[in-house]
PDB file of C-alpha atoms in Angstrom:
ATOM      1  CA  MET A1289     152.980 123.078  55.919  1.00 51.00           C
ATOM      2  CA  ALA A1290     149.706 122.761  53.131  1.00 65.00           C
ATOM      3  CA  GLN A1291     148.742 118.775  52.662  1.00 82.00           C
ATOM      4  CA  ALA A1292     149.598 116.282  50.135  1.00 87.00           C
ATOM      5  CA  TRP A1293     147.819 114.268  48.418  1.00 90.00           C
ATOM      6  CA  ARG A1294     149.136 111.180  46.467  1.00 92.00           C
ATOM      7  CA  CYS A1295     146.987 110.516  43.573  1.00 93.00           C
ATOM      8  CA  SER A1296     145.680 106.593  42.517  1.00 90.00           C
ATOM      9  CA  GLY A1297     144.818 107.322  38.842  1.00 91.00           C
ATOM     10  CA  LEU A1298     141.840 109.457  36.172  1.00 94.00           C
ATOM     11  CA  ARG A1299     139.067 107.254  36.375  1.00 93.00           C
ATOM     12  CA  TRP A1300     135.944 107.766  34.570  1.00 93.00           C
ATOM     13  CA  SER A1301     132.038 106.976  34.846  1.00 83.00           C
ATOM     14  CA  ALA A1302     128.996 107.970  32.490  1.00 76.00           C
ATOM     15  CA  ASP A1303     129.746 111.065  34.486  1.00 81.00           C
ATOM     16  CA  GLY A1304     133.007 111.864  33.146  1.00 89.00           C
ATOM     17  CA  PRO A1305     136.977 111.689  34.435  1.00 94.00           C
ATOM     18  CA  VAL A1306     137.153 111.732  37.807  1.00 94.00           C
ATOM     19  CA  LEU A1307     140.845 111.695  39.520  1.00 94.00           C
ATOM     20  CA  ALA A1308     141.012 109.681  42.325  1.00 93.00           C
ATOM     21  CA  TRP A1309     143.042 109.977  45.749  1.00 93.00           C
ATOM     22  CA  GLU A1310     144.757 107.967  48.314  1.00 89.00           C
ATOM     23  CA  GLY A1311     142.625 107.552  51.787  1.00 85.00           C
ATOM     24  CA  GLY A1312     139.168 107.032  49.503  1.00 86.00           C
ATOM     25  CA  ARG A1313     138.643 110.613  47.783  1.00 91.00           C
ATOM     26  CA  SER A1314     138.226 111.592  44.591  1.00 92.00           C
ATOM     27  CA  SER A1315     137.717 115.207  42.528  1.00 92.00           C
ATOM     28  CA  ALA A1316     136.272 115.757  39.118  1.00 93.00           C
ATOM     29  CA  PRO A1317     138.552 117.739  36.766  1.00 92.00           C
ATOM     30  CA  THR A1318     135.607 120.470  35.184  1.00 93.00           C
ATOM     31  CA  ARG A1319     136.351 121.962  31.674  1.00 93.00           C
ATOM     32  CA  GLY A1320     136.729 125.421  32.113  1.00 94.00           C
ATOM     33  CA  LYS A1321     138.572 125.436  35.661  1.00 94.00           C
ATOM     34  CA  ARG A1322     141.874 125.758  36.197  1.00 94.00           C
ATOM     35  CA  VAL A1323     144.002 122.651  37.095  1.00 94.00           C
ATOM     36  CA  ALA A1324     146.676 123.471  39.227  1.00 94.00           C
ATOM     37  CA  PHE A1325     149.508 121.503  41.690  1.00 94.00           C
ATOM     38  CA  GLY A1326     152.919 121.417  42.357  1.00 95.00           C
ATOM     39  CA  VAL A1327     155.667 119.088  43.701  1.00 95.00           C
ATOM     40  CA  GLY A1328     157.674 119.714  46.897  1.00 90.00           C
ATOM     41  CA  GLU A1329     161.515 120.427  46.804  1.00 91.00           C
ATOM     42  CA  GLY A1330     162.929 117.141  47.601  1.00 92.00           C
ATOM     43  CA  GLY A1331     160.255 115.365  46.661  1.00 92.00           C
ATOM     44  CA  VAL A1332     160.707 111.482  44.985  1.00 95.00           C
ATOM     45  CA  ARG A1333     158.580 109.354  43.214  1.00 96.00           C
ATOM     46  CA  THR A1334     157.887 106.051  44.965  1.00 95.00           C
ATOM     47  CA  CYS A1335     156.475 102.574  43.110  1.00 96.00           C
ATOM     48  CA  VAL A1336     152.547 103.038  44.249  1.00 94.00           C
ATOM     49  CA  GLY A1337     152.501  98.895  44.879  1.00 93.00           C
ATOM     50  CA  ALA A1338     150.568  96.229  42.954  1.00 91.00           C
ATOM     51  CA  ARG A1339     147.479  94.848  43.919  1.00 86.00           C
ATOM     52  CA  GLY A1340     146.151  96.935  46.215  1.00 82.00           C
ATOM     53  CA  HIS A1341     149.645  96.188  48.163  1.00 89.00           C
ATOM     54  CA  ALA A1342     152.386  99.067  49.230  1.00 91.00           C
ATOM     55  CA  CYS A1343     155.795  98.434  48.317  1.00 93.00           C
ATOM     56  CA  PRO A1344     157.835  96.364  50.716  1.00 92.00           C
ATOM     57  CA  LEU A1345     160.762  98.531  49.442  1.00 91.00           C
ATOM     58  CA  GLY A1346     159.203 102.062  49.499  1.00 92.00           C
ATOM     59  CA  ALA A1347     161.342 101.723  45.691  1.00 95.00           C
ATOM     60  CA  ALA A1348     162.073 104.725  44.006  1.00 95.00           C
ATOM     61  CA  VAL A1349     160.638 104.822  40.024  1.00 96.00           C
ATOM     62  CA  PRO A1350     161.360 107.343  37.143  1.00 95.00           C
ATOM     63  CA  GLY A1351     159.569 110.284  36.223  1.00 95.00           C
ATOM     64  CA  ARG A1352     158.667 109.530  33.109  1.00 95.00           C
ATOM     65  CA  SER A1353     156.978 106.027  34.208  1.00 93.00           C
ATOM     66  CA  THR A1354     153.489 105.707  33.413  1.00 93.00           C
ATOM     67  CA  GLY A1355     153.478 102.614  35.405  1.00 90.00           C
ATOM     68  CA  ALA A1356     154.847 103.979  38.417  1.00 94.00           C
ATOM     69  CA  ARG A1357     155.875 100.855  39.438  1.00 95.00           C
ATOM     70  CA  CYS A1358     159.331  99.071  40.116  1.00 94.00           C
ATOM     71  CA  GLU A1359     160.272  96.224  38.674  1.00 93.00           C
ATOM     72  CA  GLU A1360     159.095  93.166  40.719  1.00 93.00           C
ATOM     73  CA  CYS A1361     155.578  95.131  41.735  1.00 94.00           C
ATOM     74  CA  ALA A1362     154.919  95.449  38.080  1.00 93.00           C
ATOM     75  CA  ARG A1363     155.603  91.860  37.569  1.00 92.00           C
ATOM     76  CA  LEU A1364     153.168  90.757  40.407  1.00 90.00           C
ATOM     77  CA  ASP A1365     150.480  93.250  38.922  1.00 87.00           C
ATOM     78  CA  ARG A1366     150.694  91.476  35.794  1.00 81.00           C
ATOM     79  CA  ALA A1367     150.990  88.267  36.767  1.00 74.00           C
ATOM     80  CA  HIS A1368     146.749  87.403  36.854  1.00 63.00           C
ATOM     81  CA  SER A1369     145.973  90.233  34.380  1.00 60.00           C
ATOM     82  CA  VAL A1370     143.500  89.643  31.549  1.00 57.00           C
ATOM     83  CA  ALA A1371     145.479  92.359  29.573  1.00 55.00           C
ATOM     84  CA  ALA A1372     148.575  90.790  30.026  1.00 47.00           C
ATOM     85  CA  ASP A1373     146.495  87.594  28.733  1.00 51.00           C
ATOM     86  CA  THR A1374     147.287  85.426  32.411  1.00 49.00           C
ATOM     87  CA  LEU A1375     143.644  85.575  33.988  1.00 60.00           C
ATOM     88  CA  ALA A1376     142.528  82.717  31.903  1.00 60.00           C
ATOM     89  CA  ASP A1377     139.790  81.031  33.940  1.00 67.00           C
ATOM     90  CA  ASP A1378     137.840  84.321  34.974  1.00 76.00           C
ATOM     91  CA  PRO A1379     133.640  83.161  34.733  1.00 83.00           C
ATOM     92  CA  ARG A1380     132.455  86.744  33.453  1.00 91.00           C
ATOM     93  CA  PRO A1381     131.505  87.224  30.393  1.00 94.00           C
ATOM     94  CA  TYR A1382     133.746  89.642  27.639  1.00 96.00           C
ATOM     95  CA  ARG A1383     132.588  91.696  24.966  1.00 97.00           C
ATOM     96  CA  VAL A1384     134.941  92.031  21.675  1.00 97.00           C
ATOM     97  CA  TYR A1385     135.128  95.599  20.131  1.00 98.00           C
ATOM     98  CA  LEU A1386     136.307  98.335  17.301  1.00 98.00           C
ATOM     99  CA  ALA A1387     138.272 101.551  18.613  1.00 98.00           C
ATOM    100  CA  TRP A1388     138.449 104.011  16.355  1.00 98.00           C
ATOM    101  CA  PHE A1389     141.349 106.821  17.658  1.00 97.00           C
ATOM    102  CA  GLY A1390     141.431 108.621  14.406  1.00 95.00           C
ATOM    103  CA  PRO A1391     142.333 108.480  10.826  1.00 93.00           C
ATOM    104  CA  GLY A1392     144.086 104.880   9.949  1.00 92.00           C
ATOM    105  CA  MET A1393     144.133 103.969  13.859  1.00 95.00           C
ATOM    106  CA  THR A1394     141.827 101.331  14.784  1.00 96.00           C
ATOM    107  CA  LYS A1395     142.262  98.674  17.287  1.00 97.00           C
ATOM    108  CA  VAL A1396     140.507  95.763  17.989  1.00 97.00           C
ATOM    109  CA  GLY A1397     140.273  94.335  22.200  1.00 96.00           C
ATOM    110  CA  ILE A1398     138.534  92.981  24.788  1.00 96.00           C
ATOM    111  CA  THR A1399     136.742  94.299  28.369  1.00 95.00           C
ATOM    112  CA  ALA A1400     134.047  92.591  30.703  1.00 95.00           C
ATOM    113  CA  VAL A1401     130.555  93.214  29.755  1.00 95.00           C
ATOM    114  CA  GLN A1402     129.921  94.582  33.448  1.00 94.00           C
ATOM    115  CA  ARG A1403     132.554  97.833  32.507  1.00 92.00           C
ATOM    116  CA  GLY A1404     130.308  98.796  29.755  1.00 93.00           C
ATOM    117  CA  PRO A1405     132.141 101.534  28.159  1.00 94.00           C
ATOM    118  CA  ALA A1406     134.374 102.675  30.742  1.00 94.00           C
ATOM    119  CA  ARG A1407     137.516 100.723  29.195  1.00 94.00           C
ATOM    120  CA  LEU A1408     136.827 102.192  26.316  1.00 96.00           C
ATOM    121  CA  LEU A1409     136.461 106.213  27.677  1.00 97.00           C
ATOM    122  CA  GLU A1410     140.200 105.598  29.349  1.00 95.00           C
ATOM    123  CA  GLN A1411     141.634 104.593  25.869  1.00 96.00           C
ATOM    124  CA  GLY A1412     140.338 107.585  24.567  1.00 96.00           C
ATOM    125  CA  ALA A1413     138.683 105.580  22.051  1.00 97.00           C
ATOM    126  CA  VAL A1414     136.704 108.429  19.977  1.00 98.00           C
ATOM    127  CA  CYS A1415     134.547 106.030  18.503  1.00 97.00           C
ATOM    128  CA  PHE A1416     133.426 102.269  18.902  1.00 98.00           C
ATOM    129  CA  SER A1417     131.377  99.381  18.437  1.00 98.00           C
ATOM    130  CA  TRP A1418     130.776  96.149  19.950  1.00 98.00           C
ATOM    131  CA  LEU A1419     131.173  93.097  17.804  1.00 97.00           C
ATOM    132  CA  GLY A1420     130.330  90.294  20.006  1.00 96.00           C
ATOM    133  CA  THR A1421     129.758  88.890  23.441  1.00 97.00           C
ATOM    134  CA  GLY A1422     130.709  85.873  24.923  1.00 96.00           C
ATOM    135  CA  PRO A1423     132.859  84.078  27.734  1.00 95.00           C
ATOM    136  CA  LEU A1424     136.484  85.329  28.350  1.00 94.00           C
ATOM    137  CA  MET A1425     138.625  82.416  26.108  1.00 93.00           C
ATOM    138  CA  ALA A1426     135.736  82.875  22.929  1.00 95.00           C
ATOM    139  CA  ALA A1427     136.419  86.861  23.151  1.00 95.00           C
ATOM    140  CA  ARG A1428     140.022  86.189  23.685  1.00 94.00           C
ATOM    141  CA  ARG A1429     140.082  83.419  20.450  1.00 94.00           C
ATOM    142  CA  THR A1430     137.880  86.132  18.511  1.00 95.00           C
ATOM    143  CA  GLU A1431     140.373  88.770  19.117  1.00 95.00           C
ATOM    144  CA  GLU A1432     143.478  86.963  17.617  1.00 95.00           C
ATOM    145  CA  LEU A1433     141.237  85.595  14.658  1.00 95.00           C
ATOM    146  CA  LEU A1434     140.292  89.783  14.011  1.00 95.00           C
ATOM    147  CA  ARG A1435     144.186  90.632  14.802  1.00 94.00           C
ATOM    148  CA  ALA A1436     145.412  88.095  11.750  1.00 94.00           C
ATOM    149  CA  ALA A1437     142.394  88.334   9.471  1.00 94.00           C
ATOM    150  CA  LEU A1438     141.723  92.282   9.688  1.00 93.00           C
ATOM    151  CA  ARG A1439     145.034  93.327   9.975  1.00 94.00           C
ATOM    152  CA  VAL A1440     144.057  95.478  12.749  1.00 95.00           C
ATOM    153  CA  PRO A1441     146.863  96.121  16.095  1.00 94.00           C
ATOM    154  CA  ASP A1442     145.970  95.583  19.786  1.00 92.00           C
ATOM    155  CA  ARG A1443     147.039  98.573  20.601  1.00 93.00           C
ATOM    156  CA  ILE A1444     147.906 101.983  19.609  1.00 94.00           C
ATOM    157  CA  PRO A1445     151.089 104.408  21.224  1.00 92.00           C
ATOM    158  CA  TYR A1446     149.240 107.407  23.129  1.00 91.00           C
ATOM    159  CA  ALA A1447     151.506 109.492  21.459  1.00 90.00           C
ATOM    160  CA  ASP A1448     149.456 108.721  17.979  1.00 92.00           C
ATOM    161  CA  LYS A1449     146.445 109.465  19.372  1.00 93.00           C
ATOM    162  CA  ARG A1450     147.477 112.312  20.891  1.00 92.00           C
ATOM    163  CA  ALA A1451     148.717 114.061  17.514  1.00 90.00           C
ATOM    164  CA  VAL A1452     145.400 113.431  15.456  1.00 92.00           C
ATOM    165  CA  ARG A1453     142.899 115.000  18.192  1.00 92.00           C
ATOM    166  CA  ALA A1454     142.493 118.559  17.005  1.00 89.00           C
ATOM    167  CA  VAL A1455     142.163 117.047  13.382  1.00 90.00           C
ATOM    168  CA  LEU A1456     139.504 114.573  13.794  1.00 94.00           C
ATOM    169  CA  PRO A1457     136.121 114.863  11.300  1.00 94.00           C
ATOM    170  CA  ASP A1458     133.572 116.709  12.096  1.00 92.00           C
ATOM    171  CA  GLY A1459     130.687 114.599  11.537  1.00 95.00           C
ATOM    172  CA  GLU A1460     129.871 111.335  13.611  1.00 96.00           C
ATOM    173  CA  GLU A1461     129.183 109.821  10.717  1.00 96.00           C
ATOM    174  CA  GLU A1462     132.697 109.875   9.234  1.00 96.00           C
ATOM    175  CA  ARG A1463     134.286 109.438  12.349  1.00 97.00           C
ATOM    176  CA  ALA A1464     132.722 105.880  12.190  1.00 97.00           C
ATOM    177  CA  ALA A1465     133.048 105.079   8.723  1.00 97.00           C
ATOM    178  CA  GLU A1466     136.401 103.242   9.061  1.00 96.00           C
ATOM    179  CA  ILE A1467     134.760 101.003  12.030  1.00 97.00           C
ATOM    180  CA  ALA A1468     131.946  99.998  10.013  1.00 97.00           C
ATOM    181  CA  ARG A1469     133.723  98.488   6.994  1.00 97.00           C
ATOM    182  CA  LEU A1470     135.624  96.512   9.560  1.00 96.00           C
ATOM    183  CA  HIS A1471     132.884  95.650  11.709  1.00 97.00           C
ATOM    184  CA  ALA A1472     130.787  94.606   7.947  1.00 97.00           C
ATOM    185  CA  ARG A1473     134.173  92.263   7.293  1.00 96.00           C
ATOM    186  CA  ALA A1474     134.640  90.914  10.928  1.00 96.00           C
ATOM    187  CA  VAL A1475     131.237  89.089  10.850  1.00 94.00           C
ATOM    188  CA  ALA A1476     131.577  87.944   7.398  1.00 94.00           C
ATOM    189  CA  LEU A1477     134.518  85.864   8.917  1.00 94.00           C
ATOM    190  CA  ASP A1478     134.614  82.321   9.371  1.00 92.00           C
ATOM    191  CA  GLY A1479     135.991  80.613  12.830  1.00 91.00           C
ATOM    192  CA  TRP A1480     134.145  82.817  15.219  1.00 93.00           C
ATOM    193  CA  PRO A1481     133.632  80.352  18.366  1.00 94.00           C
ATOM    194  CA  ALA A1482     130.566  79.438  18.846  1.00 94.00           C
ATOM    195  CA  SER A1483     130.028  80.782  22.224  1.00 95.00           C
ATOM    196  CA  LEU A1484     130.487  84.172  21.383  1.00 95.00           C
ATOM    197  CA  ALA A1485     127.527  85.772  19.594  1.00 95.00           C
ATOM    198  CA  ARG A1486     128.073  88.595  17.350  1.00 95.00           C
ATOM    199  CA  GLU A1487     126.937  91.756  17.950  1.00 96.00           C
ATOM    200  CA  PRO A1488     125.115  94.417  15.200  1.00 97.00           C
ATOM    201  CA  PHE A1489     126.972  98.185  14.444  1.00 97.00           C
ATOM    202  CA  ARG A1490     125.716 100.674  16.969  1.00 97.00           C
ATOM    203  CA  PRO A1491     128.803 103.536  17.250  1.00 98.00           C
ATOM    204  CA  VAL A1492     128.656 105.164  19.947  1.00 97.00           C
ATOM    205  CA  ASP A1493     130.411 108.099  19.878  1.00 97.00           C
ATOM    206  CA  HIS A1494     132.914 109.888  22.921  1.00 97.00           C
ATOM    207  CA  VAL A1495     134.066 113.663  20.709  1.00 96.00           C
ATOM    208  CA  GLY A1496     131.297 115.346  23.321  1.00 95.00           C
ATOM    209  CA  VAL A1497     132.446 113.364  26.084  1.00 95.00           C
ATOM    210  CA  PHE A1498     136.244 114.309  26.006  1.00 96.00           C
ATOM    211  CA  GLY A1499     135.761 117.714  24.593  1.00 95.00           C
ATOM    212  CA  LEU A1500     136.865 117.327  21.695  1.00 95.00           C
ATOM    213  CA  ALA A1501     134.894 119.192  19.229  1.00 93.00           C
ATOM    214  CA  GLY A1502     137.526 122.395  18.201  1.00 89.00           C
ATOM    215  CA  VAL A1503     140.423 121.595  20.852  1.00 90.00           C
ATOM    216  CA  PRO A1504     142.931 123.879  20.051  1.00 91.00           C
ATOM    217  CA  ALA A1505     146.351 121.535  19.250  1.00 92.00           C
ATOM    218  CA  ALA A1506     148.308 120.507  21.502  1.00 94.00           C
ATOM    219  CA  VAL A1507     151.722 122.428  21.282  1.00 93.00           C
ATOM    220  CA  GLY A1508     153.743 119.853  23.894  1.00 94.00           C
ATOM    221  CA  GLU A1509     153.152 117.066  26.440  1.00 96.00           C
ATOM    222  CA  VAL A1510     154.794 116.933  29.847  1.00 97.00           C
ATOM    223  CA  SER A1511     157.283 114.601  29.616  1.00 96.00           C
ATOM    224  CA  GLU A1512     157.891 113.923  34.134  1.00 97.00           C
ATOM    225  CA  LEU A1513     157.025 115.900  37.006  1.00 97.00           C
ATOM    226  CA  VAL A1514     160.187 116.872  38.962  1.00 96.00           C
ATOM    227  CA  ALA A1515     160.763 118.070  42.582  1.00 95.00           C
ATOM    228  CA  GLY A1516     160.219 121.631  43.115  1.00 94.00           C
ATOM    229  CA  GLY A1517     157.759 121.450  39.856  1.00 95.00           C
ATOM    230  CA  ALA A1518     154.149 123.077  39.418  1.00 95.00           C
ATOM    231  CA  VAL A1519     151.667 122.386  36.710  1.00 96.00           C
ATOM    232  CA  SER A1520     148.520 125.133  36.061  1.00 95.00           C
ATOM    233  CA  GLY A1521     146.501 125.589  33.432  1.00 96.00           C
ATOM    234  CA  GLU A1522     142.981 125.575  32.077  1.00 96.00           C
ATOM    235  CA  LEU A1523     141.189 122.305  31.787  1.00 97.00           C
ATOM    236  CA  VAL A1524     139.872 122.407  28.003  1.00 97.00           C
ATOM    237  CA  ALA A1525     139.630 118.799  27.145  1.00 96.00           C
ATOM    238  CA  ALA A1526     140.036 115.573  28.429  1.00 97.00           C
ATOM    239  CA  ALA A1527     140.043 111.897  26.711  1.00 97.00           C
ATOM    240  CA  GLY A1528     141.293 108.512  28.322  1.00 96.00           C
ATOM    241  CA  PRO A1529     144.028 109.686  31.222  1.00 96.00           C
ATOM    242  CA  ASP A1530     145.072 113.009  28.871  1.00 97.00           C
ATOM    243  CA  LEU A1531     143.950 116.320  30.164  1.00 97.00           C
ATOM    244  CA  HIS A1532     144.395 119.272  27.633  1.00 97.00           C
ATOM    245  CA  LEU A1533     145.385 121.917  29.594  1.00 97.00           C
ATOM    246  CA  ALA A1534     145.473 125.713  28.233  1.00 96.00           C
ATOM    247  CA  THR A1535     148.558 127.861  29.286  1.00 95.00           C
ATOM    248  CA  GLY A1536     150.282 130.950  28.285  1.00 91.00           C
ATOM    249  CA  LYS A1537     152.119 128.932  25.550  1.00 89.00           C
ATOM    250  CA  GLY A1538     149.359 127.228  24.206  1.00 94.00           C
ATOM    251  CA  VAL A1539     147.606 123.808  25.089  1.00 96.00           C
ATOM    252  CA  VAL A1540     150.226 121.339  26.536  1.00 96.00           C
ATOM    253  CA  VAL A1541     148.583 117.603  27.252  1.00 97.00           C
ATOM    254  CA  LEU A1542     148.631 116.032  30.754  1.00 97.00           C
ATOM    255  CA  ASP A1543     149.121 112.328  31.055  1.00 97.00           C
ATOM    256  CA  THR A1544     148.177 111.972  35.134  1.00 97.00           C
ATOM    257  CA  ARG A1545     149.352 108.519  34.772  1.00 96.00           C
ATOM    258  CA  LEU A1546     152.667 110.646  35.299  1.00 97.00           C
ATOM    259  CA  LEU A1547     150.843 112.315  38.546  1.00 96.00           C
ATOM    260  CA  THR A1548     150.973 108.526  40.461  1.00 95.00           C
ATOM    261  CA  GLY A1549     153.600 108.054  42.997  1.00 95.00           C
ATOM    262  CA  TRP A1550     153.965 111.727  43.732  1.00 96.00           C
ATOM    263  CA  GLU A1551     153.180 113.918  46.701  1.00 94.00           C
ATOM    264  CA  LEU A1552     151.297 116.578  45.538  1.00 95.00           C
ATOM    265  CA  LEU A1553     150.475 120.152  46.677  1.00 94.00           C
ATOM    266  CA  PRO A1554     148.029 123.033  46.124  1.00 89.00           C
ATOM    267  CA  ALA A1555     149.481 125.588  43.968  1.00 86.00           C
ATOM    268  CA  PRO A1556     147.697 128.638  43.183  1.00 80.00           C
ATOM    269  CA  GLY A1557     149.373 130.575  41.189  1.00 79.00           C
ATOM    270  CA  ARG A1558     149.394 130.353  37.261  1.00 82.00           C
ATOM    271  CA  GLU A1559     153.567 128.598  37.412  1.00 86.00           C
ATOM    272  CA  PHE A1560     154.196 126.332  34.644  1.00 92.00           C
ATOM    273  CA  SER A1561     157.848 124.240  35.663  1.00 92.00           C
ATOM    274  CA  VAL A1562     157.863 120.781  34.157  1.00 95.00           C
ATOM    275  CA  PRO A1563     159.662 119.518  31.176  1.00 95.00           C
ATOM    276  CA  VAL A1564     157.614 119.403  28.352  1.00 95.00           C
ATOM    277  CA  ARG A1565     158.658 117.772  25.191  1.00 93.00           C
ATOM    278  CA  ALA A1566     156.684 118.790  21.637  1.00 91.00           C
ATOM    279  CA  VAL A1567     154.034 116.849  19.999  1.00 84.00           C
ATOM    280  CA  ARG A1568     155.742 114.513  17.656  1.00 73.00           C
ATOM    281  CA  ASP A1569     153.791 114.537  13.874  1.00 67.00           C
ATOM    282  CA  ARG A1570     151.737 110.908  13.865  1.00 53.00           C
ATOM    283  CA  ALA A1571     153.797 108.431  11.929  1.00 47.00           C
ATOM    284  CA  VAL A1572     152.493 107.231   8.358  1.00 43.00           C
ATOM    285  CA  ALA A1573     153.007 104.470   6.886  1.00 42.00           C
ATOM    286  CA  GLN A1574     155.213 104.346   3.813  1.00 32.00           C
ATOM    287  CA  ASP A1575     153.274 102.682   0.604  1.00 37.00           C
ATOM    288  CA  GLY A1576     156.600 101.696  -0.804  1.00 35.00           C
ATOM    289  CA  LEU A1577     160.475 101.432  -1.660  1.00 27.00           C
ATOM    290  CA  PHE A1578     159.883 104.485  -3.859  1.00 26.00           C
TER     291      PHE A1578
END
């Protein structure tokens, strides 16, 4: 019987994406190479636990969940989290950033200085710029100030990010134009905490890192893995948690967060037999009632 592997998530480094596996192993998806795996017949997706500890119940979790945690483990995982705003005493310095994912899709966020640009790569940010550096709570207050004053969100749905990757502007200056304008408005605002130092506009572009230049538009995205199902395709791009795979029916996006909790097996063939949904058009904000 083939050895089963359990994925613990996709990580990003300066060298590109890395799939981490339970037991300390890792593998780097390479553009142009085939990604192929299957789920055994009768396989069940189980909770991945919280904060490095196994789920005490070994609970089954839905195939469509990107968190792969049962309700109790999800609660425990978020109980000491910067993202969930439940961690206020972290002494590390933090950075505030503006990230751009496509036309009209800019968000503000914070990340620990020691993480460098990893958080932006994990989110699939096409380009970004730092705004300021300081203590955690000063960074958090600045994030809230910018959300209110500039009316930019702190989250953008992955479905919206995927919908525009094949139609991004060709030039780096064009891709950075929106955050350039917002950066200028942001640093001119009153009300910044005194302990947070403003940073100059220096855009960083990830199109080359992700391999998005000229990437074909995706025709679908994997909605879930299923027992007995298989995935196979040539990797043409990777952005955030997403792998863009060229298949016989066109490019399909696989969100690697759907892999966690499953026992995966080698699949040398070219079969693609998991549920796929169409990539929806990005929602456009309505300008008026008529």
